[in-house]
Coordinates of C-alpha atoms and ligand atoms in Angstrom, one line a residue:
M1 CA 100.1 -55.0 13.0
A2 CA 103.0 -57.1 11.6
L3 CA 106.6 -55.8 12.2
L4 CA 108.6 -56.3 9.0
D5 CA 112.2 -56.0 8.3
S6 CA 113.7 -54.7 5.1
Y7 CA 113.8 -58.3 3.7
G8 CA 110.1 -58.9 4.3
R9 CA 110.6 -61.1 7.3
T10 CA 108.0 -60.8 10.0
I11 CA 109.7 -60.1 13.3
N12 CA 107.5 -61.3 16.1
Y13 CA 109.9 -62.7 18.7
L14 CA 112.0 -60.9 21.3
R15 CA 114.7 -62.7 23.3
L16 CA 115.1 -60.7 26.5
S17 CA 118.1 -61.5 28.7
V18 CA 117.6 -60.7 32.4
T19 CA 121.1 -61.5 33.6
D20 CA 124.5 -62.5 32.4
R21 CA 125.2 -64.5 35.6
C22 CA 125.0 -68.2 35.6
N23 CA 125.2 -71.1 38.1
L24 CA 127.0 -73.2 35.4
R25 CA 130.0 -72.7 33.2
C26 CA 129.2 -74.6 30.0
F27 CA 132.5 -74.7 28.1
Y28 CA 131.0 -73.6 24.8
C29 CA 129.2 -70.6 26.4
M30 CA 131.3 -69.1 29.2
P31 CA 135.0 -69.0 30.1
K32 CA 136.0 -71.2 33.1
E33 CA 137.0 -68.2 35.2
G34 CA 137.7 -64.5 34.9
V35 CA 134.1 -63.6 34.1
V36 CA 133.7 -60.0 35.2
K37 CA 130.4 -59.5 37.0
K38 CA 128.4 -56.6 35.7
G39 CA 127.7 -54.0 38.5
H40 CA 124.2 -53.6 39.7
A41 CA 123.7 -50.3 37.8
A42 CA 124.8 -51.7 34.5
V43 CA 122.1 -54.3 34.5
L44 CA 118.6 -53.3 33.4
S45 CA 116.1 -53.0 36.3
Y46 CA 112.8 -55.0 36.0
E47 CA 111.0 -51.7 35.3
E48 CA 113.3 -51.1 32.4
L49 CA 112.8 -54.6 31.0
L50 CA 109.1 -54.2 31.3
L51 CA 109.3 -51.0 29.4
I52 CA 111.3 -52.6 26.6
A53 CA 108.7 -55.5 26.6
E54 CA 105.7 -53.2 26.4
T55 CA 107.2 -51.1 23.6
A56 CA 108.2 -54.1 21.6
L57 CA 104.7 -55.6 22.0
E58 CA 103.1 -52.3 20.8
L59 CA 105.3 -52.5 17.7
G60 CA 104.2 -56.0 16.8
I61 CA 106.3 -58.5 18.8
E62 CA 104.1 -61.3 20.1
K63 CA 106.4 -63.8 21.7
I64 CA 109.0 -63.1 24.4
R65 CA 111.6 -65.6 25.6
I66 CA 113.4 -64.8 28.8
T67 CA 117.0 -65.9 28.8
G68 CA 120.3 -65.2 30.3
G69 CA 122.8 -66.2 31.7
E70 CA 120.6 -68.3 33.9
P71 CA 117.4 -66.3 34.3
L72 CA 116.4 -68.3 37.4
V73 CA 119.4 -67.0 39.5
R74 CA 118.1 -63.3 39.3
A75 CA 116.3 -62.3 42.5
G76 CA 112.7 -61.3 42.0
I77 CA 112.4 -63.1 38.6
V78 CA 109.0 -64.8 39.5
S79 CA 107.4 -61.5 40.3
F80 CA 108.8 -59.9 37.2
L81 CA 107.5 -62.7 35.0
G82 CA 104.0 -62.3 36.6
K83 CA 104.0 -58.6 35.6
L84 CA 105.4 -59.4 32.1
S85 CA 102.8 -62.1 31.4
A86 CA 100.0 -59.6 32.2
I87 CA 101.0 -57.2 29.4
R88 CA 98.5 -56.9 26.7
G89 CA 99.5 -58.2 23.3
L90 CA 101.8 -60.9 24.7
R91 CA 100.7 -64.1 23.1
H92 CA 103.5 -66.3 24.2
L93 CA 105.9 -66.1 27.1
A94 CA 108.6 -68.7 27.3
L95 CA 111.7 -69.1 29.3
T96 CA 115.0 -70.9 28.6
T97 CA 116.8 -72.4 31.6
N98 CA 119.6 -74.8 32.4
G99 CA 117.0 -76.5 34.7
L100 CA 119.1 -76.6 37.9
L101 CA 116.6 -74.5 39.9
L102 CA 113.5 -75.9 38.3
A103 CA 112.6 -78.4 40.9
E104 CA 112.2 -75.5 43.4
M105 CA 110.7 -73.0 41.0
A106 CA 108.6 -74.7 38.4
A107 CA 105.3 -74.3 40.3
D108 CA 105.8 -70.5 40.8
L109 CA 106.9 -70.0 37.2
H110 CA 103.6 -71.7 36.0
K111 CA 101.6 -69.5 38.4
A112 CA 103.4 -66.5 37.1
G113 CA 102.1 -67.1 33.6
V114 CA 105.1 -68.7 31.8
Q115 CA 103.6 -70.8 29.1
R116 CA 106.6 -72.9 27.9
L117 CA 109.9 -73.9 29.3
N118 CA 113.0 -74.8 27.2
V119 CA 115.6 -76.7 29.2
S120 CA 119.2 -76.9 27.9
L121 CA 120.5 -80.4 28.4
D122 CA 123.4 -81.6 26.3
S123 CA 124.0 -85.1 27.8
L124 CA 122.1 -87.8 29.5
N125 CA 125.3 -89.2 30.9
P126 CA 126.2 -87.7 34.3
Q127 CA 129.9 -87.6 33.6
T128 CA 129.7 -86.0 30.1
F129 CA 127.1 -83.6 31.5
S130 CA 129.4 -82.6 34.3
E131 CA 132.3 -82.2 31.9
I132 CA 130.3 -80.0 29.4
T133 CA 128.9 -77.8 32.2
R134 CA 132.1 -77.8 34.3
G135 CA 130.5 -79.4 37.4
G136 CA 126.7 -79.5 36.8
D137 CA 124.6 -82.2 38.5
L138 CA 122.5 -84.0 35.9
K139 CA 120.1 -85.4 38.6
R140 CA 119.0 -81.8 39.4
V141 CA 118.1 -81.1 35.8
L142 CA 116.2 -84.4 35.5
S143 CA 114.2 -83.7 38.6
G144 CA 113.5 -80.2 37.3
L145 CA 112.1 -81.7 34.1
D146 CA 109.7 -83.8 36.2
A147 CA 108.8 -80.9 38.5
A148 CA 107.9 -78.8 35.5
E149 CA 105.4 -81.4 34.3
Q150 CA 104.0 -81.8 37.8
A151 CA 103.5 -78.0 37.9
G152 CA 101.3 -78.2 34.8
F153 CA 103.8 -77.3 32.0
P154 CA 103.8 -79.3 28.8
P155 CA 106.9 -81.5 28.7
P156 CA 109.7 -79.0 28.4
K157 CA 111.5 -78.6 25.1
I158 CA 115.1 -79.8 25.4
N159 CA 117.8 -77.7 23.8
C160 CA 120.8 -79.9 22.9
V161 CA 124.0 -78.5 21.4
I162 CA 125.6 -81.5 19.6
M163 CA 129.4 -81.4 19.5
R164 CA 131.6 -83.9 17.7
G165 CA 133.5 -86.1 20.0
V166 CA 131.6 -84.7 23.0
N167 CA 128.0 -85.8 22.9
D168 CA 127.3 -86.9 19.3
A169 CA 127.0 -90.5 20.4
E170 CA 123.8 -89.5 22.2
I171 CA 121.8 -88.2 19.3
L172 CA 119.6 -91.3 19.3
D173 CA 119.2 -91.3 23.0
F174 CA 117.8 -87.8 22.8
A175 CA 115.6 -88.7 19.8
D176 CA 114.2 -91.6 21.9
K177 CA 113.0 -89.1 24.6
T178 CA 110.4 -87.8 22.1
L179 CA 108.8 -91.2 22.2
S180 CA 109.4 -92.3 25.8
H181 CA 108.8 -89.0 27.6
G182 CA 107.0 -86.7 25.1
N183 CA 109.7 -84.0 25.2
S184 CA 110.5 -82.2 22.0
I185 CA 114.2 -82.0 21.2
R186 CA 115.9 -79.1 19.5
F187 CA 119.3 -80.0 18.2
I188 CA 121.4 -76.8 18.0
E189 CA 124.5 -76.6 15.9
Y190 CA 127.5 -75.7 17.9
M191 CA 128.3 -72.0 17.3
P192 CA 131.6 -70.3 17.8
A193 CA 131.3 -68.2 20.9
A194 CA 134.0 -68.7 23.5
K195 CA 137.3 -67.9 21.8
E196 CA 138.6 -71.1 20.2
D197 CA 140.6 -71.0 17.0
D198 CA 139.7 -74.6 15.9
W199 CA 136.0 -74.3 16.8
Q200 CA 135.0 -76.1 13.6
R201 CA 136.2 -79.4 15.0
Y202 CA 133.1 -79.6 17.2
C203 CA 130.7 -78.8 14.4
I204 CA 128.1 -81.3 13.2
S205 CA 125.6 -80.1 10.7
G206 CA 121.9 -80.5 11.3
E207 CA 121.7 -82.6 8.2
E208 CA 124.2 -85.1 9.7
I209 CA 122.1 -85.2 12.9
L210 CA 119.0 -86.0 10.8
E211 CA 120.8 -88.7 8.8
Q212 CA 121.8 -90.4 12.0
I213 CA 118.3 -90.4 13.3
A214 CA 116.9 -91.5 10.0
E215 CA 119.0 -94.7 10.2
R216 CA 116.8 -95.9 13.0
Y217 CA 113.5 -94.0 12.5
T218 CA 111.3 -92.6 9.8
L219 CA 110.9 -88.8 10.2
E220 CA 107.8 -86.9 9.2
Q221 CA 108.0 -83.2 8.7
V222 CA 105.9 -81.2 11.2
D223 CA 104.1 -77.9 10.5
K224 CA 105.6 -75.2 12.5
G225 CA 103.6 -72.9 14.8
P226 CA 103.5 -69.1 14.3
F227 CA 106.5 -68.4 16.5
A228 CA 108.7 -71.3 15.6
G229 CA 111.3 -69.3 13.7
P230 CA 114.2 -70.9 11.9
S231 CA 114.0 -74.5 13.3
R232 CA 113.1 -77.4 10.9
D233 CA 110.8 -79.8 12.8
F234 CA 110.2 -83.5 12.4
R235 CA 108.4 -86.2 14.3
I236 CA 109.0 -90.0 14.7
P237 CA 105.5 -91.4 13.9
G238 CA 103.7 -92.0 17.1
A239 CA 106.0 -89.7 19.2
R240 CA 104.4 -87.0 21.3
G241 CA 107.5 -84.8 21.0
S242 CA 109.0 -83.4 17.9
I243 CA 112.7 -83.2 16.8
G244 CA 113.9 -79.9 15.5
I245 CA 117.2 -78.8 14.1
I246 CA 118.6 -75.3 14.4
T247 CA 121.1 -75.0 11.6
A248 CA 122.5 -71.6 12.7
V249 CA 126.0 -72.4 11.3
S250 CA 125.4 -74.6 8.2
G251 CA 122.7 -72.4 6.7
H252 CA 119.0 -72.5 5.8
F253 CA 118.4 -70.4 8.8
C254 CA 118.6 -66.6 8.3
C255 CA 115.9 -66.3 5.7
E256 CA 113.4 -67.5 8.4
C257 CA 114.8 -65.5 11.3
N258 CA 112.0 -63.8 13.2
R259 CA 113.9 -62.4 16.2
I260 CA 115.6 -59.5 17.8
R261 CA 117.6 -59.7 21.1
V262 CA 118.1 -57.4 24.0
T263 CA 120.9 -58.1 26.5
S264 CA 120.6 -57.6 30.3
T265 CA 122.7 -54.4 30.0
G266 CA 120.3 -53.0 27.4
Q267 CA 122.2 -53.7 24.2
A268 CA 119.8 -54.5 21.3
K269 CA 120.9 -56.8 18.5
G270 CA 119.3 -57.6 15.2
C271 CA 121.6 -60.6 14.6
L272 CA 123.4 -62.8 17.1
F273 CA 126.6 -62.8 15.0
S274 CA 126.7 -59.3 13.9
D275 CA 128.9 -56.8 15.7
A276 CA 126.2 -54.2 15.3
K277 CA 124.4 -53.4 18.5
T278 CA 122.4 -50.4 19.9
D279 CA 122.6 -49.2 23.4
L280 CA 119.0 -48.6 24.6
L281 CA 120.0 -46.9 27.8
P282 CA 119.6 -43.3 26.5
W283 CA 115.9 -44.2 26.0
L284 CA 115.5 -46.0 29.3
R285 CA 117.3 -43.6 31.7
P286 CA 115.2 -41.5 31.8
P287 CA 112.3 -43.4 30.1
D288 CA 111.4 -42.2 26.6
R289 CA 108.7 -44.5 25.1
E290 CA 108.5 -42.8 21.8
G291 CA 112.3 -42.8 21.3
L292 CA 112.5 -46.3 22.4
A293 CA 109.8 -47.4 19.9
E294 CA 111.7 -45.6 17.2
V295 CA 115.0 -47.1 18.0
L296 CA 113.6 -50.6 18.2
R297 CA 111.9 -50.1 14.9
R298 CA 115.2 -49.1 13.4
I299 CA 117.0 -52.3 14.8
V300 CA 114.3 -54.3 12.9
T301 CA 114.7 -52.3 9.8
R302 CA 118.5 -52.7 9.8
K303 CA 118.5 -56.3 10.7
P304 CA 121.1 -57.9 8.4
E305 CA 119.9 -60.3 5.7
R306 CA 122.2 -63.1 7.0
H307 CA 125.3 -63.9 9.1
N308 CA 128.5 -65.0 7.4
I309 CA 129.9 -67.5 9.9
S310 CA 129.6 -70.4 7.4
Q311 CA 131.5 -68.5 4.8
D312 CA 135.2 -69.0 4.1
G313 CA 137.4 -66.4 5.6
Y314 CA 135.1 -65.8 8.6
T315 CA 137.2 -64.6 11.4
H316 CA 135.8 -65.6 14.7
K317 CA 134.9 -62.8 17.1
N318 CA 135.0 -63.4 20.7
F319 CA 131.7 -63.0 22.5
T320 CA 130.2 -64.7 25.5
M321 CA 126.9 -66.4 24.6
S322 CA 125.7 -66.0 28.2
Q323 CA 125.9 -62.2 27.7
V324 CA 123.7 -62.2 24.6
G325 CA 121.3 -64.9 25.7
G326 CA 121.8 -67.5 23.0
Ligands
SAM1 N1 121.2 -70.5 30.9 C1 120.1 -70.8 30.1 C2 120.3 -72.1 29.4 O1 121.4 -72.7 29.3 O2 119.3 -72.6 28.8 C3 119.8 -69.7 29.1 C4 120.9 -69.0 28.4 S1 121.9 -70.0 27.3 C5 123.0 -68.8 26.7 C6 120.7 -70.1 25.9 C7 121.0 -71.2 24.9 O3 122.2 -70.9 24.2 C8 121.2 -72.6 25.6 O4 120.3 -73.5 25.0 C9 122.7 -72.9 25.2 O5 122.8 -74.3 24.9 C10 122.8 -72.2 23.9 N2 124.3 -71.9 23.6 C11 125.2 -71.3 24.4 N3 126.4 -71.3 23.8 C12 126.2 -71.8 22.6 C13 127.1 -72.2 21.5 N4 128.4 -71.9 21.6 N5 126.6 -72.9 20.5 C14 125.3 -73.2 20.4 N6 124.4 -72.9 21.4 C15 124.8 -72.3 22.5
SF4_2 FE1 125.0 -70.9 31.8 FE2 123.2 -71.5 29.9 FE3 125.6 -70.6 29.3 FE4 125.4 -73.0 30.2 S1 124.5 -72.3 28.3 S2 126.9 -71.4 30.9 S3 123.8 -72.7 31.6 S4 124.1 -69.4 30.3

């Protein structure tokens, strides 16, 4: 049974964050220091996360993406994923990671039933990568990508946030990876998260990214799968991987939005950029399946038609992307 919101959009995708902790500090996502760690009791237990997943799947969600923070830093994640992948009705289980721990964990993640990995990688230059992530080691991510394929995953999708003056000179290098390594690349527009008044200076629209690629390559439009959501996907003829753009800021996005989000502390959100959130704890502690189903349905029904971050007069709200899960 399809889960529809009030604008007729099919909502089939849940982004479930399992932690707000991270072993990196990407400058666009988390502050350098002063991140207050959530206490153990504030973070949802795996049982609570499984209850949310089961309830959402009963309502019509078909795809779950595990995110964070960095999901692979949470103890017990592999066993949790094994239980999650076994739930009836789950057609697609994906995980987004910064890739640092993949070399050690890829085989276990594959065995646990994760079907697809997205790896966030914003630069192929060790120095730039280290600057963006405030100290990350590119070599570890690259060996994680190899380990994922050796473990039996399709070439991971690479999420790349393109920022003017930071990594925009690498757009074609990433596009080349769809030919040379078969990875699909998702170029994500930089979104205002960490509090910065002149955040617009980093913004490059998806259109501009495509124009740069089109100067070297012909791009064919690609048909999207059932869970693809708001990305627009293309392919360089002959490439195994596709090139997608997620134009979260410049537009053409909200009308195809198919997702809801739940944070690791149990806050459910219908829209990444809306202030509206619903605390699920009253239906989790103690567990109340019927109440939880009703409240999740309400979040879908009240999902806003669109965000307003690209409109004049938008005042930037401070939120940490690592808490919401991207
Ligand atoms: N730690 C994991 C990772 O980096 O893949 C999962 C969580 S991270 C919050 C999920 C995604 O959000 C990443 O692909 C990251 O690049 C993206 N993200 C974080 N802050 C962003 C921002 N300000 N603008 C655009 N994308 C952002
Ligand atoms: Fe951590 Fe991912 Fe945020 Fe980078 S984008 S700080 S890896 S949660």
